[in-house]
């Protein structure tokens, strides 16, 4: 309304001015008429048409002015209406985009109804590393705002996405049941101690004791754990591969698989580093200890010394008034093995170990591996319930429908009770050692649990990613703030000069003598045609972030053609001269060629930057790339005797490509390279060969005798090639 009133006032002023102009024109016209009347006899005869037009001119002008004025009023009114409509339409047309913290690139593009490339384009020339962004990358709050701002849309923060909580579908242990339903169970025992104190020999001796004690049956092989039956009828489950890592994983998940720890200490060696670690593991898990003092058959054995050393770690034997049973054994000769098992059973009776054999199964994965023909296999200890064929189990992010169960002898069994070690076949994926096993009611429920656990893992990863992004953003802001405080209101020329002086102070160089430069430094001199283009180039150079590969040093910059002084500087610093839209005379070019100085002239800015990138790359050492020639998997392992040496041999089948004896090889286990080197032997049946192709079987041995093969390991044949390295610096275009 106010705008319309102002417009009308302006029109009235214009109207008054036009009227005043009309009056002046009329007075002027009257004067002309009087003069014309005096000279009529002259002009009427010579120019009759001109005289008539002159008298008619006044009336026509008045009509035109009135028409123009009314037209002006009409246009002003329409213009005002259009401006009001355009303002309303612009307010209506500004699209509102609903966003939330932590949304991905793909989600933001979908919310804006744009493609992903639009998001990338909007984030160019910002601190975001465009190359590292993927469709599922999470964006920081600052970058979401930046994209919305550049799009001209309106931002609206949504709490629905953040507050929306997915229902927990995880499987958990059931509450403790009726104590009346609990029945006694066998103890689960882990044998721990320092390296070379006899743990493995002790386990082997326990198996031999079991064979000698029982007339029928016995243990010849084991998978992860084995069961020992005593003459009294008591049973003990021994974990064959306790390992510190596996034990920690069990403890971390709260699965009290181990009831008792047999701590093996060598009588001739005493307490060592891993002995102390084992004691700490037992204390953390609140598991009681039975002390086995091994190697008592040796002449230098001193069991009492070992007991005294253990006092410092709060392991007090019964001889010294404590509650820890100590048994003197010899794993090598088998002395006192039965006494050790009886001491373990006595401790188990004191602990009153019981379990509920009814209801859904609960257990823990002790060991897991993939068996050819049977798929993923796990060895587990059942802790609660009774496992039967057809049961649906969940462990970690895997599930199984039990197709087959077998005991430590490989014999098929129909059910497994608490404390019993059992091999399980039927897993969809391979669970990890230490994973908790829970029985669920159906396959659909098992999938639901696994999906939830995968979702939960993704959420945790997203939180970690967001935390890292926030930390990097804060670092960037702090660095930027410090830079602003340091340089204040200085012009870009002054800032660049200060930076140059700082670099010069850090690395003082004598200008009059030739200085030997390392290959990982590129000194450059930049000349531009005008300040603006020079500033643009220097701003791009400021984004250089690959100093760990090759340092980029700005020696000098300026406006104007390349001079003799520039060539001298480049010679002194062993640098390169870059010119943008400038010239270098023939004399200068000849001087530069004589002094071995490179002059590179460009008229397109990104060509100049590409040239700098190529120069940086040329100063990097060549990268070595591995080209795979063939891959094979190990199906069997054995050893052959050559002279007095036993050489391990792997029986392999080539899965892809071919194996060439003269090339390099590496041994892969669980995704990790554990050996690299050459072959000393490659045979097909009994014949030495140099090449073995896809689908064929072969036997091979490595140049490293200490490497042990395992079934399932991979052999990769490859060759190394040197390729030119490329700088990781990305200027952003």
PDB file of N, CA and C in Angstrom, residues 363-421:
ATOM      1  N   UNK A 363      25.019 -71.606  24.905  1.00  0.00           N
ATOM      2  CA  UNK A 363      26.383 -72.134  24.849  1.00  0.00           C
ATOM      3  C   UNK A 363      27.355 -71.083  24.355  1.00  0.00           C
ATOM      4  N   UNK A 364      28.580 -71.513  24.095  1.00  0.00           N
ATOM      5  CA  UNK A 364      29.629 -70.603  23.615  1.00  0.00           C
ATOM      6  C   UNK A 364      30.464 -71.305  22.559  1.00  0.00           C
ATOM      7  N   UNK A 365      30.794 -70.550  21.496  1.00  0.00           N
ATOM      8  CA  UNK A 365      31.652 -71.068  20.432  1.00  0.00           C
ATOM      9  C   UNK A 365      33.096 -71.094  20.942  1.00  0.00           C
ATOM     10  N   UNK A 366      33.726 -72.271  20.885  1.00  0.00           N
ATOM     11  CA  UNK A 366      35.124 -72.420  21.311  1.00  0.00           C
ATOM     12  C   UNK A 366      36.057 -72.270  20.122  1.00  0.00           C
ATOM     13  N   UNK A 367      35.634 -72.830  18.998  1.00  0.00           N
ATOM     14  CA  UNK A 367      36.471 -72.819  17.802  1.00  0.00           C
ATOM     15  C   UNK A 367      35.569 -72.874  16.588  1.00  0.00           C
ATOM     16  N   UNK A 368      35.974 -72.223  15.489  1.00  0.00           N
ATOM     17  CA  UNK A 368      35.164 -72.293  14.263  1.00  0.00           C
ATOM     18  C   UNK A 368      36.091 -72.362  13.059  1.00  0.00           C
ATOM     19  N   UNK A 369      35.665 -73.117  12.050  1.00  0.00           N
ATOM     20  CA  UNK A 369      36.467 -73.261  10.842  1.00  0.00           C
ATOM     21  C   UNK A 369      35.562 -73.700   9.710  1.00  0.00           C
ATOM     22  N   UNK A 370      36.071 -73.595   8.496  1.00  0.00           N
ATOM     23  CA  UNK A 370      35.313 -74.039   7.319  1.00  0.00           C
ATOM     24  C   UNK A 370      35.911 -75.340   6.826  1.00  0.00           C
ATOM     25  N   UNK A 371      35.062 -76.323   6.704  1.00  0.00           N
ATOM     26  CA  UNK A 371      35.493 -77.647   6.263  1.00  0.00           C
ATOM     27  C   UNK A 371      34.957 -77.900   4.859  1.00  0.00           C
ATOM     28  N   UNK A 372      35.845 -78.343   3.974  1.00  0.00           N
ATOM     29  CA  UNK A 372      35.411 -78.606   2.614  1.00  0.00           C
ATOM     30  C   UNK A 372      34.435 -79.778   2.587  1.00  0.00           C
ATOM     31  N   UNK A 373      33.266 -79.515   2.034  1.00  0.00           N
ATOM     32  CA  UNK A 373      32.239 -80.562   1.970  1.00  0.00           C
ATOM     33  C   UNK A 373      31.203 -80.436   3.069  1.00  0.00           C
ATOM     34  N   UNK A 374      31.607 -79.841   4.214  1.00  0.00           N
ATOM     35  CA  UNK A 374      30.658 -79.707   5.326  1.00  0.00           C
ATOM     36  C   UNK A 374      30.333 -78.248   5.626  1.00  0.00           C
ATOM     37  N   UNK A 375      31.100 -77.325   5.032  1.00  0.00           N
ATOM     38  CA  UNK A 375      30.822 -75.907   5.236  1.00  0.00           C
ATOM     39  C   UNK A 375      31.325 -75.418   6.583  1.00  0.00           C
ATOM     40  N   UNK A 376      30.751 -74.339   7.089  1.00  0.00           N
ATOM     41  CA  UNK A 376      31.178 -73.799   8.390  1.00  0.00           C
ATOM     42  C   UNK A 376      30.896 -74.792   9.520  1.00  0.00           C
ATOM     43  N   UNK A 377      31.917 -74.992  10.356  1.00  0.00           N
ATOM     44  CA  UNK A 377      31.803 -75.924  11.494  1.00  0.00           C
ATOM     45  C   UNK A 377      32.244 -75.196  12.762  1.00  0.00           C
ATOM     46  N   UNK A 378      31.522 -75.419  13.846  1.00  0.00           N
ATOM     47  CA  UNK A 378      31.924 -74.840  15.128  1.00  0.00           C
ATOM     48  C   UNK A 378      32.045 -75.934  16.181  1.00  0.00           C
ATOM     49  N   UNK A 379      32.998 -75.726  17.095  1.00  0.00           N
ATOM     50  CA  UNK A 379      33.055 -76.546  18.303  1.00  0.00           C
ATOM     51  C   UNK A 379      32.501 -75.675  19.415  1.00  0.00           C
ATOM     52  N   UNK A 380      31.557 -76.191  20.152  1.00  0.00           N
ATOM     53  CA  UNK A 380      30.895 -75.391  21.179  1.00  0.00           C
ATOM     54  C   UNK A 380      30.839 -76.140  22.499  1.00  0.00           C
ATOM     55  N   UNK A 381      30.716 -75.363  23.563  1.00  0.00           N
ATOM     56  CA  UNK A 381      30.433 -75.925  24.887  1.00  0.00           C
ATOM     57  C   UNK A 381      28.992 -75.556  25.230  1.00  0.00           C
ATOM     58  N   UNK A 382      28.175 -76.561  25.486  1.00  0.00           N
ATOM     59  CA  UNK A 382      26.780 -76.312  25.868  1.00  0.00           C
ATOM     60  C   UNK A 382      26.752 -75.957  27.355  1.00  0.00           C
ATOM     61  N   UNK A 383      26.076 -74.852  27.683  1.00  0.00           N
ATOM     62  CA  UNK A 383      26.008 -74.401  29.074  1.00  0.00           C
ATOM     63  C   UNK A 383      24.628 -74.592  29.703  1.00  0.00           C
ATOM     64  N   UNK A 384      23.623 -74.645  28.848  1.00  0.00           N
ATOM     65  CA  UNK A 384      22.252 -74.754  29.364  1.00  0.00           C
ATOM     66  C   UNK A 384      21.375 -75.369  28.289  1.00  0.00           C
ATOM     67  N   UNK A 385      20.409 -76.186  28.696  1.00  0.00           N
ATOM     68  CA  UNK A 385      19.547 -76.859  27.735  1.00  0.00           C
ATOM     69  C   UNK A 385      20.220 -78.076  27.138  1.00  0.00           C
ATOM     70  N   UNK A 386      19.523 -78.736  26.216  1.00  0.00           N
ATOM     71  CA  UNK A 386      20.053 -79.917  25.531  1.00  0.00           C
ATOM     72  C   UNK A 386      19.928 -79.701  24.038  1.00  0.00           C
ATOM     73  N   UNK A 387      21.058 -79.695  23.357  1.00  0.00           N
ATOM     74  CA  UNK A 387      21.074 -79.445  21.919  1.00  0.00           C
ATOM     75  C   UNK A 387      20.692 -80.704  21.163  1.00  0.00           C
ATOM     76  N   UNK A 388      19.772 -80.535  20.197  1.00  0.00           N
ATOM     77  CA  UNK A 388      19.316 -81.668  19.393  1.00  0.00           C
ATOM     78  C   UNK A 388      19.375 -81.308  17.918  1.00  0.00           C
ATOM     79  N   UNK A 389      19.364 -82.340  17.083  1.00  0.00           N
ATOM     80  CA  UNK A 389      19.369 -82.135  15.641  1.00  0.00           C
ATOM     81  C   UNK A 389      18.103 -81.389  15.226  1.00  0.00           C
ATOM     82  N   UNK A 390      18.269 -80.383  14.333  1.00  0.00           N
ATOM     83  CA  UNK A 390      17.121 -79.591  13.888  1.00  0.00           C
ATOM     84  C   UNK A 390      16.927 -78.307  14.675  1.00  0.00           C
ATOM     85  N   UNK A 391      17.689 -78.129  15.764  1.00  0.00           N
ATOM     86  CA  UNK A 391      17.564 -76.902  16.561  1.00  0.00           C
ATOM     87  C   UNK A 391      18.020 -75.696  15.737  1.00  0.00           C
ATOM     88  N   UNK A 392      17.389 -74.553  15.973  1.00  0.00           N
ATOM     89  CA  UNK A 392      17.760 -73.301  15.304  1.00  0.00           C
ATOM     90  C   UNK A 392      18.597 -72.481  16.281  1.00  0.00           C
ATOM     91  N   UNK A 393      19.839 -72.170  15.884  1.00  0.00           N
ATOM     92  CA  UNK A 393      20.774 -71.464  16.763  1.00  0.00           C
ATOM     93  C   UNK A 393      21.196 -70.132  16.153  1.00  0.00           C
ATOM     94  N   UNK A 394      21.528 -69.206  17.038  1.00  0.00           N
ATOM     95  CA  UNK A 394      22.072 -67.910  16.632  1.00  0.00           C
ATOM     96  C   UNK A 394      23.370 -67.689  17.397  1.00  0.00           C
ATOM     97  N   UNK A 395      24.421 -67.239  16.681  1.00  0.00           N
ATOM     98  CA  UNK A 395      25.702 -66.910  17.328  1.00  0.00           C
ATOM     99  C   UNK A 395      26.301 -65.725  16.598  1.00  0.00           C
ATOM    100  N   UNK A 396      26.487 -64.622  17.310  1.00  0.00           N
ATOM    101  CA  UNK A 396      27.010 -63.420  16.664  1.00  0.00           C
ATOM    102  C   UNK A 396      26.082 -62.962  15.569  1.00  0.00           C
ATOM    103  N   UNK A 397      26.614 -62.830  14.349  1.00  0.00           N
ATOM    104  CA  UNK A 397      25.794 -62.417  13.201  1.00  0.00           C
ATOM    105  C   UNK A 397      25.613 -63.585  12.230  1.00  0.00           C
ATOM    106  N   UNK A 398      25.498 -64.778  12.793  1.00  0.00           N
ATOM    107  CA  UNK A 398      25.264 -65.977  11.991  1.00  0.00           C
ATOM    108  C   UNK A 398      24.204 -66.832  12.672  1.00  0.00           C
ATOM    109  N   UNK A 399      23.567 -67.685  11.873  1.00  0.00           N
ATOM    110  CA  UNK A 399      22.590 -68.599  12.461  1.00  0.00           C
ATOM    111  C   UNK A 399      22.717 -69.963  11.793  1.00  0.00           C
ATOM    112  N   UNK A 400      22.144 -70.967  12.432  1.00  0.00           N
ATOM    113  CA  UNK A 400      22.269 -72.339  11.923  1.00  0.00           C
ATOM    114  C   UNK A 400      21.014 -73.140  12.222  1.00  0.00           C
ATOM    115  N   UNK A 401      20.743 -74.051  11.320  1.00  0.00           N
ATOM    116  CA  UNK A 401      19.789 -75.128  11.604  1.00  0.00           C
ATOM    117  C   UNK A 401      20.649 -76.383  11.696  1.00  0.00           C
ATOM    118  N   UNK A 402      20.733 -76.966  12.882  1.00  0.00           N
ATOM    119  CA  UNK A 402      21.677 -78.051  13.146  1.00  0.00           C
ATOM    120  C   UNK A 402      21.357 -79.256  12.263  1.00  0.00           C
ATOM    121  N   UNK A 403      22.283 -79.535  11.328  1.00  0.00           N
ATOM    122  CA  UNK A 403      22.117 -80.687  10.442  1.00  0.00           C
ATOM    123  C   UNK A 403      22.779 -81.926  11.018  1.00  0.00           C
ATOM    124  N   UNK A 404      23.916 -81.672  11.719  1.00  0.00           N
ATOM    125  CA  UNK A 404      24.699 -82.802  12.225  1.00  0.00           C
ATOM    126  C   UNK A 404      25.475 -82.360  13.450  1.00  0.00           C
ATOM    127  N   UNK A 405      25.586 -83.260  14.444  1.00  0.00           N
ATOM    128  CA  UNK A 405      26.410 -83.016  15.630  1.00  0.00           C
ATOM    129  C   UNK A 405      27.359 -84.195  15.807  1.00  0.00           C
ATOM    130  N   UNK A 406      28.569 -83.904  16.271  1.00  0.00           N
ATOM    131  CA  UNK A 406      29.522 -84.985  16.510  1.00  0.00           C
ATOM    132  C   UNK A 406      30.370 -84.654  17.731  1.00  0.00           C
ATOM    133  N   UNK A 407      30.904 -85.712  18.364  1.00  0.00           N
ATOM    134  CA  UNK A 407      31.720 -85.525  19.570  1.00  0.00           C
ATOM    135  C   UNK A 407      33.184 -85.363  19.186  1.00  0.00           C
ATOM    136  N   UNK A 408      34.071 -85.350  20.206  1.00  0.00           N
ATOM    137  CA  UNK A 408      35.489 -85.111  19.934  1.00  0.00           C
ATOM    138  C   UNK A 408      36.138 -86.236  19.129  1.00  0.00           C
ATOM    139  N   UNK A 409      35.482 -87.394  19.061  1.00  0.00           N
ATOM    140  CA  UNK A 409      36.010 -88.515  18.282  1.00  0.00           C
ATOM    141  C   UNK A 409      35.502 -88.512  16.842  1.00  0.00           C
ATOM    142  N   UNK A 410      34.663 -87.541  16.493  1.00  0.00           N
ATOM    143  CA  UNK A 410      34.084 -87.498  15.158  1.00  0.00           C
ATOM    144  C   UNK A 410      32.850 -88.357  15.023  1.00  0.00           C
ATOM    145  N   UNK A 411      32.390 -88.932  16.130  1.00  0.00           N
ATOM    146  CA  UNK A 411      31.215 -89.804  16.111  1.00  0.00           C
ATOM    147  C   UNK A 411      29.940 -88.963  16.169  1.00  0.00           C
ATOM    148  N   UNK A 412      28.983 -89.303  15.303  1.00  0.00           N
ATOM    149  CA  UNK A 412      27.719 -88.563  15.268  1.00  0.00           C
ATOM    150  C   UNK A 412      26.939 -88.801  16.553  1.00  0.00           C
ATOM    151  N   UNK A 413      26.397 -87.716  17.110  1.00  0.00           N
ATOM    152  CA  UNK A 413      25.579 -87.823  18.324  1.00  0.00           C
ATOM    153  C   UNK A 413      24.230 -87.168  18.068  1.00  0.00           C
ATOM    154  N   UNK A 414      23.260 -87.530  18.839  1.00  0.00           N
ATOM    155  CA  UNK A 414      21.899 -87.024  18.653  1.00  0.00           C
ATOM    156  C   UNK A 414      21.570 -85.853  19.569  1.00  0.00           C
ATOM    157  N   UNK A 415      22.279 -85.752  20.682  1.00  0.00           N
ATOM    158  CA  UNK A 415      22.033 -84.636  21.590  1.00  0.00           C
ATOM    159  C   UNK A 415      23.293 -84.334  22.394  1.00  0.00           C
ATOM    160  N   UNK A 416      23.372 -83.093  22.882  1.00  0.00           N
ATOM    161  CA  UNK A 416      24.527 -82.656  23.682  1.00  0.00           C
ATOM    162  C   UNK A 416      24.010 -81.952  24.927  1.00  0.00           C
ATOM    163  N   UNK A 417      24.493 -82.396  26.079  1.00  0.00           N
ATOM    164  CA  UNK A 417      24.044 -81.871  27.371  1.00  0.00           C
ATOM    165  C   UNK A 417      25.013 -80.786  27.865  1.00  0.00           C
ATOM    166  N   UNK A 418      24.675 -80.081  28.946  1.00  0.00           N
ATOM    167  CA  UNK A 418      25.558 -79.050  29.491  1.00  0.00           C
ATOM    168  C   UNK A 418      26.957 -79.577  29.813  1.00  0.00           C
ATOM    169  N   UNK A 419      27.973 -78.727  29.559  1.00  0.00           N
ATOM    170  CA  UNK A 419      29.410 -78.996  29.755  1.00  0.00           C
ATOM    171  C   UNK A 419      29.983 -79.951  28.725  1.00  0.00           C
ATOM    172  N   UNK A 420      29.181 -80.331  27.756  1.00  0.00           N
ATOM    173  CA  UNK A 420      29.654 -81.291  26.759  1.00  0.00           C
ATOM    174  C   UNK A 420      30.193 -80.548  25.538  1.00  0.00           C
ATOM    175  N   UNK A 421      31.429 -80.894  25.075  1.00  0.00           N
ATOM    176  CA  UNK A 421      31.931 -80.298  23.835  1.00  0.00           C
ATOM    177  C   UNK A 421      31.274 -80.971  22.633  1.00  0.00           C
TER     178      UNK A 421
END
